Each structure stands twice: as C-alpha cells, then as structure tokens.
Coordinates of C-alpha atoms and ligand atoms in Angstrom, one line a residue:
X2 CA 4.9 -2.5 9.4
X3 CA 3.7 -1.0 12.2
X4 CA 1.7 2.2 12.5
X5 CA 3.2 5.1 15.7
X6 CA 1.4 7.7 16.9
X7 CA 3.1 10.5 19.4
X8 CA 1.3 13.2 20.5
X9 CA 2.8 16.2 22.7
X10 CA 0.1 18.6 23.8
X11 CA 0.5 21.9 24.5
X12 CA -2.2 23.5 26.8
X13 CA -1.8 21.4 29.4
X14 CA -3.4 18.0 30.7
X15 CA -5.4 16.6 28.0
X16 CA -7.6 12.9 27.8
X17 CA -4.3 11.3 26.0
X18 CA -5.9 8.1 25.2
X19 CA -8.9 9.3 23.3
X20 CA -6.1 11.1 21.0
X21 CA -3.5 8.2 21.2
X22 CA -6.7 5.3 20.5
X23 CA -8.4 6.5 17.5
X24 CA -5.6 7.8 15.6
X25 CA -4.0 4.1 16.2
X26 CA -7.3 2.5 14.8
X27 CA -6.6 5.0 11.6
X28 CA -2.6 3.1 11.4
X29 CA -3.9 0.4 12.4
X30 CA -3.8 -1.5 9.1
X31 CA 0.3 -1.2 8.8
X32 CA 0.3 -3.8 11.6
X33 CA -2.6 -5.1 14.1
X34 CA -0.6 -8.3 16.4
X35 CA 0.0 -6.6 19.2
X36 CA -0.8 -2.7 20.2
X37 CA -0.3 -0.4 23.5
X38 CA 0.6 3.3 24.6
X39 CA 2.0 5.1 27.0
X40 CA 1.5 8.3 28.7
X41 CA 3.0 10.8 30.8
X42 CA 1.6 12.9 33.9
X43 CA 2.3 14.2 37.0
X44 CA 2.4 10.6 38.4
X45 CA 5.5 9.4 35.6
X46 CA 4.5 7.5 32.7
X47 CA 1.7 5.0 32.5
X48 CA 1.8 1.9 29.9
X49 CA -0.9 -0.5 29.1
X50 CA 0.2 -3.0 26.3
X51 CA -1.6 -6.5 24.5
X52 CA -1.3 -8.7 22.1
X53 CA -4.3 -9.1 19.7
X54 CA -5.7 -6.1 18.1
X55 CA -5.8 -3.2 19.3
X56 CA -9.9 -3.9 19.9
X57 CA -8.4 -6.2 22.6
X58 CA -6.2 -2.3 24.2
X59 CA -9.7 -1.3 23.9
X60 CA -10.9 -3.4 26.0
X61 CA -9.0 -3.8 28.8
X62 CA -8.2 0.1 29.2
X63 CA -12.2 0.7 29.8
X64 CA -14.4 4.1 29.6
X65 CA -11.6 6.1 32.0
X66 CA -10.1 8.5 30.2
X67 CA -6.0 8.3 30.6
X68 CA -4.6 12.3 31.2
X69 CA -1.2 13.6 30.5
X70 CA 1.0 15.7 28.6
X71 CA 2.6 13.8 26.2
X72 CA 1.8 10.1 25.0
X73 CA 2.8 7.9 22.4
X74 CA 1.1 4.5 20.6
X75 CA 1.8 1.3 18.4
X76 CA 0.1 -1.1 16.9
X77 CA 2.3 -3.9 15.4
X78 CA 2.8 -6.0 12.8
X79 CA 5.7 -8.4 14.3
X80 CA 9.2 -8.8 13.1
X81 CA 11.6 -9.8 15.8
X82 CA 9.9 -12.0 18.3
X83 CA 6.3 -13.1 18.3
X84 CA 2.6 -11.1 18.9
X85 CA 3.0 -11.4 23.0
X86 CA 2.4 -8.7 25.2
X87 CA 6.0 -8.7 26.5
X88 CA 6.8 -8.0 22.7
X89 CA 3.9 -5.1 22.5
X90 CA 5.0 -1.9 21.9
X91 CA 6.3 0.9 23.8
X92 CA 9.5 -1.0 25.2
X93 CA 11.6 1.0 28.4
X94 CA 14.9 0.8 28.8
X95 CA 16.0 -1.6 31.8
X96 CA 15.8 0.9 34.2
X97 CA 12.4 2.6 33.1
X98 CA 14.5 5.9 32.2
X99 CA 12.9 5.9 28.3
X100 CA 10.5 4.6 26.5
X101 CA 10.1 4.4 22.9
X102 CA 8.3 3.0 19.9
X103 CA 9.8 1.8 16.8
X104 CA 8.4 0.3 13.4
X105 CA 11.4 -1.3 11.0
X106 CA 14.2 -3.2 12.0
X107 CA 17.4 -2.4 13.3
X108 CA 19.3 -5.1 11.5
X109 CA 23.2 -4.8 13.9
X110 CA 21.0 -5.5 16.8
X111 CA 22.3 -8.7 18.0
X112 CA 25.1 -7.3 18.0
X113 CA 24.3 -4.0 20.2
X114 CA 23.2 -6.1 22.2
X115 CA 25.9 -8.5 23.3
X116 CA 27.2 -5.0 23.8
X117 CA 24.7 -3.9 26.3
X118 CA 24.9 -7.6 28.1
X119 CA 28.3 -7.0 28.9
X120 CA 27.6 -4.1 30.8
X121 CA 25.0 -5.5 32.6
X122 CA 22.3 -4.8 31.1
X123 CA 18.8 -7.2 31.1
X124 CA 16.5 -7.5 28.8
X125 CA 12.5 -8.8 29.1
X126 CA 11.3 -9.2 25.4
X127 CA 12.8 -10.9 22.3
X128 CA 12.6 -7.5 20.4
X129 CA 15.6 -5.3 18.4
X130 CA 13.5 -2.6 20.2
X131 CA 14.4 -3.4 23.3
X132 CA 18.4 -3.2 21.9
X133 CA 17.5 0.3 20.7
X134 CA 16.0 1.9 23.8
X135 CA 18.6 0.7 26.3
X136 CA 21.6 2.1 23.5
X137 CA 19.3 5.2 24.0
X138 CA 19.7 5.1 28.1
X139 CA 23.2 4.5 27.9
X140 CA 23.7 7.9 26.4
X141 CA 20.9 9.7 28.4
X142 CA 22.4 12.0 31.3
X143 CA 19.5 14.4 30.6
X144 CA 19.4 15.6 27.0
X145 CA 17.4 13.3 25.2
X146 CA 17.9 14.4 21.9
X147 CA 21.6 14.2 22.3
X148 CA 21.4 10.2 23.3
X149 CA 18.8 9.5 20.6
X150 CA 21.0 11.0 18.2
X151 CA 24.0 8.9 19.5
X152 CA 22.2 5.8 19.1
X153 CA 20.2 6.8 16.1
X154 CA 24.0 7.3 14.6
X155 CA 24.9 3.4 15.2
X156 CA 21.1 1.7 13.9
X157 CA 21.5 0.2 10.5
X158 CA 18.1 -0.6 9.1
X159 CA 15.4 1.0 8.3
X160 CA 13.2 2.8 11.3
X161 CA 11.6 4.8 12.6
X162 CA 11.1 5.6 16.1
X163 CA 9.0 8.4 18.9
X164 CA 10.7 8.6 22.1
X165 CA 10.6 10.0 25.9
X166 CA 12.3 10.3 28.9
X167 CA 10.3 9.9 32.0
X168 CA 12.1 13.0 33.4
X169 CA 11.5 15.0 30.4
X170 CA 7.4 16.0 30.7
X171 CA 6.9 17.7 27.4
X172 CA 9.7 16.3 25.0
X173 CA 9.5 13.9 22.7
X174 CA 11.5 12.8 20.0
X175 CA 11.6 11.3 17.2
X176 CA 13.5 10.2 14.1
X177 CA 13.7 8.4 10.9
X178 CA 15.1 6.4 8.3
X179 CA 13.7 4.4 5.6
X180 CA 10.8 4.3 7.0
X181 CA 7.8 6.8 7.7
X182 CA 7.9 9.4 10.1
X183 CA 5.5 12.6 9.7
X184 CA 4.5 16.0 12.2
X185 CA 1.4 16.8 11.7
X186 CA 0.8 20.3 13.5
X187 CA -2.1 21.2 14.9
X188 CA -3.6 23.9 17.3
X189 CA -2.8 23.2 20.5
X190 CA -1.0 19.9 20.2
X191 CA 2.4 18.3 17.6
X192 CA 1.7 15.0 16.2
X193 CA 4.3 12.3 15.6
X194 CA 2.8 9.4 13.4
X195 CA 3.7 6.8 10.5
X196 CA 0.9 8.1 8.6
X197 CA -1.3 11.1 7.9
X198 CA -4.3 9.5 8.7
X199 CA -3.5 9.0 12.5
X200 CA -3.3 12.4 13.2
X201 CA -5.9 13.6 10.5
X202 CA -9.1 14.6 12.7
X203 CA -6.7 17.8 14.4
X204 CA -4.9 18.4 11.4
X205 CA -3.9 19.0 7.2
X206 CA -0.6 20.4 8.2
X207 CA 2.7 18.2 8.2
X208 CA 6.4 18.4 7.5
X209 CA 7.9 14.6 6.5
X210 CA 11.3 14.2 8.2
X211 CA 13.5 12.6 5.8
X212 CA 16.3 9.6 6.3
X213 CA 18.7 10.8 9.1
X214 CA 16.8 13.5 10.1
X215 CA 15.5 14.2 13.8
X216 CA 12.4 16.3 15.5
X217 CA 12.4 17.4 18.5
X218 CA 8.7 17.8 19.8
X219 CA 8.4 20.9 22.5
X220 CA 6.4 23.0 24.0
X221 CA 8.1 25.8 22.4
X222 CA 8.0 24.6 18.8
X223 CA 9.5 22.1 16.9
X224 CA 13.0 21.6 15.9
X225 CA 14.5 19.5 13.6
X226 CA 18.6 17.9 12.9
X227 CA 20.7 16.1 10.8
X228 CA 21.3 13.0 12.9
X229 CA 24.4 12.7 11.3
X230 CA 25.8 16.3 12.4
X231 CA 23.8 17.5 14.9
X232 CA 23.0 20.9 12.9
X233 CA 19.7 21.9 13.0
X234 CA 17.7 22.1 10.0
X235 CA 14.5 24.5 8.2
X236 CA 11.5 22.3 7.6
X237 CA 8.8 23.5 5.6
X238 CA 4.8 22.5 6.4
X239 CA 2.7 21.1 3.6
X240 CA -1.2 20.8 3.3
X241 CA -2.1 17.9 2.6
X242 CA -5.6 17.5 0.4
X243 CA -6.7 14.4 2.1
X244 CA -9.8 14.8 4.8
X245 CA -11.3 12.8 8.2
X246 CA -14.1 11.5 5.9
X247 CA -12.4 9.9 3.2
X248 CA -10.3 7.7 6.2
X249 CA -13.4 6.9 7.8
X250 CA -16.2 3.8 6.9
X251 CA -18.5 6.0 5.0
X252 CA -21.6 3.8 6.2
X253 CA -19.8 1.1 5.1
X254 CA -19.4 -1.9 7.4
X255 CA -16.0 -2.2 5.2
X256 CA -13.0 -0.6 4.2
X257 CA -12.1 -2.6 1.5
X258 CA -16.5 -2.5 0.5
X259 CA -16.3 1.8 0.3
X260 CA -13.0 1.7 -1.5
X261 CA -14.6 -1.0 -4.2
X262 CA -17.5 1.6 -4.3
X263 CA -15.1 4.7 -4.8
X264 CA -13.8 3.1 -8.0
X265 CA -15.9 5.2 -10.5
X266 CA -15.9 8.6 -8.6
X267 CA -11.7 8.1 -8.1
X268 CA -11.1 6.8 -11.7
X269 CA -13.2 9.6 -12.9
X270 CA -11.2 12.6 -11.2
X271 CA -7.6 11.2 -11.9
X272 CA -9.3 11.3 -16.2
X273 CA -10.7 15.1 -15.1
X274 CA -7.1 16.5 -14.3
X275 CA -5.0 14.9 -17.4
X276 CA -8.2 14.2 -19.9
X277 CA -10.8 17.0 -19.7
X278 CA -12.8 16.2 -22.9
X279 CA -11.5 13.2 -26.0
X280 CA -10.7 16.4 -28.1
X281 CA -8.3 18.0 -26.5
X282 CA -4.4 15.9 -26.1
X283 CA -3.6 14.5 -22.2
X284 CA -2.1 16.4 -20.3
X285 CA 0.6 15.9 -18.2
X286 CA 3.0 18.2 -17.6
X287 CA 5.4 16.0 -15.2
X288 CA 6.4 13.8 -18.5
X289 CA 7.3 17.8 -20.6
X290 CA 10.7 16.8 -19.8
X291 CA 11.1 14.0 -21.4
X292 CA 11.0 15.6 -25.3
X293 CA 13.0 12.8 -27.3
X294 CA 11.3 9.5 -28.1
X295 CA 15.0 8.4 -27.4
X296 CA 14.3 9.1 -23.8
X297 CA 12.2 6.4 -23.6
X298 CA 14.4 3.3 -25.4
X299 CA 13.1 1.0 -22.8
X300 CA 10.4 1.4 -20.0
X301 CA 11.3 -0.5 -16.8
X302 CA 8.3 -1.4 -14.9
X303 CA 8.5 -2.2 -10.7
X304 CA 6.4 -2.6 -7.7
X305 CA 5.0 -5.7 -5.7
X306 CA 2.0 -7.6 -5.0
X307 CA -1.0 -5.5 -6.7
X308 CA 1.3 -3.1 -7.7
X309 CA 3.4 -5.2 -9.3
X310 CA 0.1 -6.6 -11.8
X311 CA -0.4 -2.7 -12.7
X312 CA 2.9 -3.1 -14.0
X313 CA 2.3 -6.3 -15.9
X314 CA -0.8 -4.8 -17.4
X315 CA 1.5 -1.6 -17.7
X316 CA 3.3 -3.7 -20.4
X317 CA 0.7 -4.9 -22.5
X318 CA -0.4 -1.0 -22.6
X319 CA 2.8 0.3 -23.1
X320 CA 3.9 -1.8 -25.5
X321 CA 0.6 -1.8 -27.8
X322 CA -0.6 2.2 -28.0
X323 CA 2.7 3.4 -27.3
X324 CA 5.3 1.1 -29.2
X325 CA 7.9 1.1 -26.1
X326 CA 9.5 -2.3 -25.1
X327 CA 9.4 -2.2 -21.4
X328 CA 10.6 -4.5 -19.0
X329 CA 8.4 -5.8 -16.3
X330 CA 10.3 -7.2 -12.7
X331 CA 9.0 -7.7 -9.1
X332 CA 10.8 -4.9 -6.9
X333 CA 12.2 -7.4 -5.2
X334 CA 13.9 -9.6 -7.9
X335 CA 14.9 -6.1 -9.6
X336 CA 16.2 -5.4 -5.9
X337 CA 19.0 -8.1 -6.7
X338 CA 19.6 -8.6 -10.8
X339 CA 21.9 -6.4 -12.4
X340 CA 19.9 -6.2 -15.4
X341 CA 21.3 -3.6 -18.2
X342 CA 20.1 -0.3 -17.6
X343 CA 20.8 3.4 -19.1
X344 CA 20.0 6.8 -19.1
X345 CA 17.5 6.1 -21.9
X346 CA 15.8 3.9 -19.7
X347 CA 12.9 5.7 -17.6
X348 CA 11.5 3.5 -14.6
X349 CA 8.5 3.2 -13.9
X350 CA 7.5 2.7 -10.2
X351 CA 4.3 1.9 -9.0
X352 CA 3.4 2.0 -5.7
X353 CA 0.1 2.7 -3.7
X354 CA 2.4 3.9 -0.2
X355 CA 5.1 4.9 -1.7
X356 CA 6.8 3.4 1.4
X357 CA 7.6 -0.3 0.5
X358 CA 10.9 -1.6 1.4
X359 CA 11.6 -4.1 -2.3
X360 CA 10.4 -0.7 -4.4
X361 CA 12.1 1.7 -2.9
X362 CA 15.8 -0.6 -2.7
X363 CA 15.0 -1.3 -6.2
X364 CA 14.5 2.1 -7.5
X365 CA 17.2 3.3 -5.9
X366 CA 19.2 1.2 -8.1
X367 CA 18.1 1.8 -10.8
X368 CA 18.8 5.6 -10.0
X369 CA 22.3 5.0 -9.3
X370 CA 22.3 2.7 -13.0
X371 CA 21.5 6.2 -14.0
X372 CA 18.0 5.4 -15.1
X373 CA 15.0 8.1 -14.9
X374 CA 12.8 7.5 -12.1
X375 CA 8.9 8.6 -12.1
X376 CA 6.9 7.0 -10.0
X377 CA 3.2 6.1 -10.1
X378 CA 2.1 6.4 -6.4
X379 CA -0.9 7.2 -4.3
X380 CA 0.6 9.1 -1.4
X381 CA 1.8 11.8 -1.5
X382 CA 5.7 12.6 0.2
X383 CA 5.9 9.4 0.9
X384 CA 9.7 8.0 0.2
X385 CA 9.3 6.7 -2.9
X386 CA 8.0 10.4 -4.7
X387 CA 11.2 11.9 -2.9
X388 CA 13.4 9.7 -4.5
X389 CA 11.8 9.7 -8.4
X390 CA 12.7 12.7 -10.2
X391 CA 8.7 12.9 -11.0
X392 CA 5.6 11.2 -9.3
X393 CA 2.0 10.9 -11.3
X394 CA -0.2 10.7 -8.4
X395 CA -3.0 8.6 -8.3
X396 CA -5.2 10.5 -6.4
X397 CA -7.5 7.7 -4.7
X398 CA -7.7 9.3 -1.3
X399 CA -6.8 7.2 1.8
X400 CA -6.3 3.6 0.9
X401 CA -7.4 2.2 4.6
X402 CA -8.3 -1.4 3.5
X403 CA -5.6 -4.0 3.1
X404 CA -6.8 -5.6 0.2
X405 CA -5.7 -3.0 -2.7
X406 CA -8.8 -2.3 -5.0
X407 CA -9.0 1.6 -5.6
X408 CA -5.5 2.3 -5.9
X409 CA -5.4 -0.7 -8.7
X410 CA -7.5 0.9 -11.0
X411 CA -6.2 4.6 -10.3
X412 CA -2.5 2.9 -11.3
X413 CA -4.3 0.9 -14.0
X414 CA -6.2 4.5 -15.6
X415 CA -2.9 6.4 -15.0
X416 CA -0.6 4.0 -16.9
X417 CA -3.4 4.6 -19.9
X418 CA -3.1 8.1 -19.6
X419 CA 0.4 8.4 -19.9
X420 CA 0.7 5.3 -23.1
X421 CA -2.1 7.8 -24.6
X422 CA 0.3 11.0 -23.8
X423 CA 3.7 9.1 -25.5
X424 CA 1.4 8.2 -28.2
X425 CA 0.0 11.4 -28.5
X426 CA 3.4 13.1 -28.4
X427 CA 5.1 11.2 -30.5
X428 CA 2.6 10.4 -33.2
X429 CA 2.4 6.5 -32.4
X430 CA -0.9 6.3 -32.9
X431 CA -3.4 7.2 -36.1
X432 CA -5.6 10.5 -34.1
X433 CA -8.7 9.4 -35.2
X434 CA -8.3 6.1 -33.1
X435 CA -6.2 8.1 -30.1
X436 CA -9.4 10.1 -30.3
X437 CA -11.6 7.3 -29.8
X438 CA -9.6 5.8 -27.9
X439 CA -9.8 8.8 -25.0
X440 CA -13.6 8.6 -25.5
X441 CA -13.6 4.9 -24.4
X442 CA -11.3 5.9 -21.4
X443 CA -13.1 8.5 -20.6
X444 CA -16.8 6.1 -20.7
X445 CA -15.3 3.6 -18.0
X446 CA -16.3 5.4 -14.9
X447 CA -20.1 5.2 -15.6
X448 CA -19.4 1.1 -16.5
X449 CA -17.6 1.0 -13.8
X450 CA -21.1 2.5 -11.7
X451 CA -23.5 -0.2 -14.1
X452 CA -20.7 -2.7 -12.8
X453 CA -21.6 -2.1 -8.8
X454 CA -25.3 -2.1 -9.6
X455 CA -25.2 -5.9 -10.1
X456 CA -22.5 -6.4 -6.8
X457 CA -26.1 -8.8 -6.0
X458 CA -25.0 -11.0 -8.6
X459 CA -21.4 -11.4 -8.1
X460 CA -22.4 -12.1 -4.0
X461 CA -24.5 -15.3 -5.9
X462 CA -21.8 -16.3 -7.5
X463 CA -19.8 -16.3 -4.2
X464 CA -22.4 -17.8 -2.5
X465 CA -22.3 -21.0 -4.8
X466 CA -18.4 -21.3 -4.3
X467 CA -18.8 -20.8 -1.0
X468 CA -17.1 -24.2 -0.3
X469 CA -14.1 -24.3 -2.4
X470 CA -11.0 -25.0 -1.3
X471 CA -9.0 -23.8 -4.6
X472 CA -9.7 -21.4 -7.4
X473 CA -8.3 -20.9 -10.8
X474 CA -8.1 -17.6 -13.0
X475 CA -7.7 -17.6 -16.5
X476 CA -7.0 -14.7 -18.5
X477 CA -4.6 -14.4 -21.9
X478 CA -2.7 -11.2 -22.8
X479 CA -3.8 -7.9 -20.9
X480 CA -6.2 -10.6 -19.1
X481 CA -3.3 -12.6 -17.6
X482 CA -2.3 -10.0 -14.8
X483 CA -6.5 -9.0 -14.2
X484 CA -5.9 -13.6 -13.7
X485 CA -3.0 -12.8 -11.1
X486 CA -4.6 -9.8 -9.5
X487 CA -8.2 -11.6 -9.1
X488 CA -6.0 -14.9 -7.7
X489 CA -3.9 -12.5 -5.1
X490 CA -7.3 -10.9 -3.9
X491 CA -9.0 -13.6 -3.5
X492 CA -6.4 -15.5 -1.5
X493 CA -5.5 -13.0 0.5
X494 CA -8.9 -11.7 2.3
X495 CA -10.4 -15.1 2.0
X496 CA -7.5 -17.6 1.9
X497 CA -8.8 -20.0 -0.2
X498 CA -5.9 -21.5 -2.2
X499 CA -6.1 -19.4 -5.7
X500 CA -3.4 -18.9 -8.9
X501 CA -3.6 -16.9 -11.9
X502 CA -2.8 -18.7 -15.1
X503 CA -2.1 -17.5 -18.7
X504 CA -4.5 -19.5 -20.4
X505 CA -1.6 -21.1 -22.8
X506 CA -0.2 -22.5 -19.9
X507 CA -2.6 -24.6 -18.5
X508 CA -2.3 -27.9 -20.5
X509 CA 1.3 -27.7 -19.5
X510 CA 1.2 -28.8 -15.8
X511 CA -1.8 -27.1 -14.3
X512 CA -4.7 -28.4 -16.0
X513 CA -3.5 -31.9 -14.1
X514 CA -5.5 -30.1 -11.0
X515 CA -8.9 -30.2 -12.8
X516 CA -11.0 -33.0 -11.1
X517 CA -15.1 -32.7 -11.0
X518 CA -16.1 -29.5 -8.8
X519 CA -12.4 -27.7 -9.0
X520 CA -13.6 -24.6 -10.2
X521 CA -11.7 -21.9 -12.5
X522 CA -12.2 -17.9 -13.4
X523 CA -12.4 -17.1 -16.9
X524 CA -12.0 -13.8 -18.0
X525 CA -13.2 -13.5 -21.6
X526 CA -13.2 -9.9 -23.2
X527 CA -13.7 -9.6 -26.5
X528 CA -10.7 -9.8 -28.4
X529 CA -8.7 -11.8 -30.9
X530 CA -7.8 -14.1 -28.2
X531 CA -12.0 -14.7 -26.8
X532 CA -11.9 -18.1 -29.2
X533 CA -8.5 -18.8 -26.8
X534 CA -10.6 -18.9 -23.7
X535 CA -13.6 -20.1 -25.3
X536 CA -11.3 -23.8 -25.8
X537 CA -9.5 -23.3 -22.0
X538 CA -13.2 -23.2 -20.9
X539 CA -14.1 -26.5 -22.7
X540 CA -10.4 -28.5 -21.5
X541 CA -11.8 -27.9 -18.3
X542 CA -15.6 -28.6 -18.8
X543 CA -15.2 -31.9 -19.9
X544 CA -13.0 -33.1 -16.9
X545 CA -16.0 -32.1 -15.4
X546 CA -13.8 -28.4 -13.7
X547 CA -16.6 -25.9 -12.4
X548 CA -16.5 -22.8 -14.4
X549 CA -17.1 -18.9 -13.6
X550 CA -17.1 -15.9 -17.0
X551 CA -16.2 -13.0 -16.9
X552 CA -17.1 -11.4 -20.2
X553 CA -18.4 -8.6 -22.4
X554 CA -19.6 -11.6 -25.0
X555 CA -22.0 -13.5 -23.2
X556 CA -24.0 -14.8 -26.0
X557 CA -20.7 -16.9 -26.6
X558 CA -21.3 -18.5 -23.5
X559 CA -24.8 -19.0 -23.5
X560 CA -25.1 -22.7 -24.5
X561 CA -22.5 -23.7 -22.1
X562 CA -23.1 -25.4 -18.3
X563 CA -21.4 -22.1 -16.6
X564 CA -21.9 -19.1 -14.7
X565 CA -21.6 -15.7 -16.7
X566 CA -21.0 -11.9 -15.2
X567 CA -21.5 -9.9 -18.3
X568 CA -19.4 -6.5 -17.7
X569 CA -20.7 -3.8 -20.3
X570 CA -18.4 -3.5 -24.0
X571 CA -15.4 -1.6 -24.2
X572 CA -12.2 -2.0 -26.6
X573 CA -10.4 -5.4 -25.4
X574 CA -7.7 -2.5 -23.8
X575 CA -9.3 -0.9 -21.2
X576 CA -11.0 -4.4 -20.2
X577 CA -8.5 -4.6 -16.9
X578 CA -10.5 -1.8 -15.5
X579 CA -13.8 -3.6 -15.6
X580 CA -13.0 -7.2 -14.7
X581 CA -11.0 -6.0 -11.5
X582 CA -14.5 -4.9 -10.2
X583 CA -16.2 -8.3 -10.3
X584 CA -13.0 -10.2 -9.1
X585 CA -12.6 -8.3 -6.1
X586 CA -16.3 -8.4 -4.9
X587 CA -16.7 -11.4 -5.9
X588 CA -13.0 -11.9 -3.1
X589 CA -15.0 -9.9 -0.9
X590 CA -18.1 -11.5 -0.8
X591 CA -15.9 -14.7 -1.0
X592 CA -14.2 -13.7 2.2
X593 CA -17.7 -12.2 4.0
X594 CA -19.1 -15.9 3.9
X595 CA -15.9 -17.7 5.4
X596 CA -17.0 -14.6 8.1
X597 CA -12.9 -13.8 7.7
X598 CA -11.5 -10.4 9.0
X599 CA -12.1 -8.5 5.2
X600 CA -10.1 -5.5 6.4
X601 CA -7.0 -6.8 8.0
X602 CA -6.3 -10.4 6.8
X603 CA -4.1 -12.5 8.9
X604 CA -0.2 -12.4 8.2
X605 CA -0.6 -9.0 6.5
X606 CA 0.1 -5.8 7.0
X607 CA -0.8 -2.7 4.2
X608 CA 2.7 -1.6 4.1
X609 CA 5.5 -3.6 3.2
X610 CA 7.9 -1.6 5.1
X611 CA 11.1 -4.4 5.6
X612 CA 12.3 -6.3 3.4
Ligands
M6R156 O1 2.1 0.2 -1.4 P1 2.5 -0.7 -2.5 O2 1.6 -0.2 -3.6 O3 4.0 -0.9 -3.0 O4 2.1 -2.3 -1.9 C1 2.4 -3.3 -2.7 C2 1.7 -5.1 -2.1 O5 2.0 -4.9 -0.7 C3 0.9 -4.6 -1.6 O6 0.1 -4.4 -3.4 C4 -0.5 -5.8 -1.9 O7 -0.1 -7.3 -2.2 C5 -2.0 -5.7 -1.2 N1 -1.8 -6.1 -0.3 C6 -2.5 -6.6 -2.0 O8 -3.9 -6.4 -2.1

C-alpha cells in the first residue's frame, strides 16, 4: 500500500527531484503518511524523508534542483512502525552501503532481524524494510543483483523493492512478489514503479514484472532474472492505452469530482465496445469458450469494498436476467472459507486495481479448487488479470481518488453486459424484452449526464445535513447494495458514521437508533418494492427522523415532509447506475463542507495490497 518510483537516467545527470516528486504525486493515492527520496550523484547518495504528506517533503526540499543519475522515491502507508521521519522510506543498511524503498510486508522480518542483531547489525527504525535492506547488505560484495536475489529468496510475504548501492552509480535493482512493480522504458531513462501513472508523463512502454522476478536497470539496458534460479529471462514491452491527461485533474479541484463527471463518457465508451446497438448481440469474445449452460452452474462473485458492492448488485442482475445462481462473498471471507467449488463454478473477481491482496488470495484459492476465473478489472496487466483465465476490462481510465466512483459504475455496466450476453446466448430472456433492455442500457449515459446537471441540488442536500453525525441508507432488492455503497462513500470521505441497510431489516433492530433529527436516505426506484420503501420512510417519519429520498417516482413522495432528489426514469434493474451518482455527489459535498481531504481520506490507501 505504498507508492514507489525509481529512475535511471541514461544521458548524464538530471534534476531527479523534478522527476521523482511529480511521479510520487501520481502514486500518492497508494499511501500518504510519509514520503522520501534518495538521489545518487558524484558526491554519494543524498536522502530526504519526512512524516506526513508528500507536500511536506516538497516544502522541505525547496526550489533548488537535486541532480543525479539514479534516484528512488517512496510514499508510505504504514504497516510496521508509526508514520514518522525515522520510519519513512528510503532506508539505509546500518553501514550506508545499500538503500531501498519497499512496498508490502516482509512476514518473516522478526526472525531475520534476530539473526542480524546477533551479527552486530543495528537498527534505527521499527520497519520490516530496514531489516530487508540490512539482509541485502550482508550478501553485498560489489554485486548488487546477486545480493538482492539471495536476500529476496529469503523474504516471505508480499513485497516489491527498488534498491541502489552507494558504490554503483548507474545501477538499480527491482524485485517483485505479490505486489506490483513495472518497468517503464523512456527515451533517455528507465523507470521502476508500482503504477504506470508514476512515469506516464515520460513513457507508455511498460514491462510488467511477475512474482519472483528481478529487473536490473543499467545504462546498457534492462535485464530480467528469475529470483529462484538466477537465470536470465526474456520479457516483452507493452504499450498502455492510458495517457497523462487522464491521470491529471483536468480543471477540477479534486480527482473524485473529475472522476464522478467522467462517468457518462466512460460508461458510454464501455457500452460501445460491447454493445454497438440494441439490434446487435452483446459482443463478449472473452467468454466465447463458455459455450454450455453447464459452464455456469454457479457464479461465485468476489470483491472488497466498493467492488464487493458491485458483486452484490451483480447477484441480483445475474440471477434476474441470466437466471444463474450466484454466491457473493467478501474476498477476505472467501479466502478462509471452504466453500464447495467445481469446474462448473465460474469465479468472477471484481477489482478496480487488480492488486487487492484479499481478492488475489481468494482467487488463488478458487482457482486451485478448479474454478474458472473471470476478472472484471480496470488496470491492464495487474496481478488479478494475470491470475485470470479471462479479463473483462472496465476501461474507466486511471481512478486516482481513493473513493471509487467511475470504477464502480463501469463494474456494474460490465456485469449488465455479461448478464445480457448470457441471457441472449442461452435463450434465458424473450428477444423483444432483451432488445428493450439493451435500448435502456444504452440510454443510461445520457441520463447520467442529466443527473450531473443537477449537482447543485445535491450540494444543497449536503448543506441541509452538514451537522449530522450519523446516516442510514436504506434500500431493498437491487437497491440494498447501492445503499451499502452510498454509506461507504459517505463514511470514507466525510467520516460521518453511516450504515447501509436492507429496508426490511430496519424493524429487526436498526430502527432503535431513530430519534428526532436522525437522518436516513431512502432509495426508492420504481419497482414492486416501492411501497415497502414508502412504509420504511413512514416508520422513520413517525419517530421524527429526517428523510432524504432518491427516486424516479417523485410524485409518490410529494405529500411527505422529506427532501426528494428525482432521477430519470429507467427499468429498476439499471437504477443502481443512476442512483449511485447522487450518492457519490452527496458524499463529496458532505466531505467538502466538513473540510475533509477528499482525494486522500485519513487511514486509507487506494490499493490495499496487504491482507
Ligand atoms: O482495487 P479494488 O477494487 O480491489 O479495491 C477494493 C476496495 O479497497 C475499494 O473499493 C475501496 O473500498 C474504495 N476505497 C471504496 O471507495
């Protein structure tokens, strides 16, 4: 859950500060409780590191360039050791021969530390990283790749590292196990980073390291090795589609608002790829191998956080439209649960980053049990896509804000497309009804745009509730996971306590919280369950609770003293795509009015690459 970046400049010294700091800014979403850089030049390696956000490091470094030929940087989300200057990366070994940055966890660090202590090694920080760098140093006799490889074979856990040696002015070594590390091939420099966005300003040519691989960056090119055997391996270069504009704020104050506003376009683009018109079949060549209905006897949906909510919506969609039984589990629960699986189970793993450790772990378990793995993922070449038999890319472009928005609606869109594809292929739905559903789905992006036009109305609602400390979100059926997602959005960026409940569950306990002024958001799309939601609302109002309603049946609520946000009409099944937008905007303004750091909420990081 840290961002790392290394750079080896091929045409002499350069201002590495001007490369490392903007690169770290691009991966700061991965962790932001301390930051540091190390730059090598003729005078040795200069290190600067500070607790707090990258801006604190930037301020401390001032305007002057930091020139060098090789440099690395880090932005941290603390695992071992509190956020402090001392615990910030990069870390030296105790004799200042080797320096490195690290993302992940070395699980066996305390046993290695005991061994090193017995050899007289001393430590300044509480981090597993300082143990790692000292182990590398014990193997170092002038051959950095070999020292990194020998130490790397002993590390247990998830890690990627960039390593430099003080006496090797044009060399950097990177290793990867279970957390991402990519090589970027620029015109006059080579980069190592945990995310493409760190070097996207310079190159879109990328080589993805696999688990157990090492990259050695020199002036004469980059070589790759297998960590276990030490044998050199061939790797190829891929060109990524993303561009630097997508990874910038584009005139918005926050990535979150930019990404909210991107939704009509990214959803439209995704639909165009798979459903050019309502008269044509859904195109899903990635699923062509699944030709028999029996291939789908059970779908096991896995994800965490927002992706889990997409899975929960997916159950209603796949069971409703494609008539396929589905099981949904948090990936971290599925990881330790021996659920019966077979080759007729299709595991659908949903993840924006494709690097969430819990999701990767659960996928490995289900794969080992014989399940076919299909991932719905945003990041091309991520670990999840490499574990999967097939990947359905959500094509949302880089999502930088920690709070997931466009990734969620693109995950939902992909699930609708899969359900329609199955329904069509196996004749699960009447052709005329299928055509109508396709028309309705294709109409969603314009309806999303219409909702975004009403942003001010939602900002007003956030003002109405700017003092509250709790919020319930209630939905039934397919709206229940949307309620959960609305609550997650609010709590993660505004720190208001919020819970998403199934409306029918209120009377079983949660209603005890309702007292005068306690606010609830009622999700009430037109559906056979609409009247049940009206009943929920009345129960709250009769206890003097406050109610805000998101509905496409606004007339039904006109006689009540409630705040109503109307959204465009659509079939109930697609309502999650539309209801999500006002919930995201409401969370955004609730956080803004409370002065929160919207893109980088406290205690969180974008990719949770540790269990
Ligand atoms: O990259 P992933 O989709 O696997 O991430 C899963 C969750 O960590 C993520 O959705 C998280 O809950 C978001 N911060 C929610 O906005």
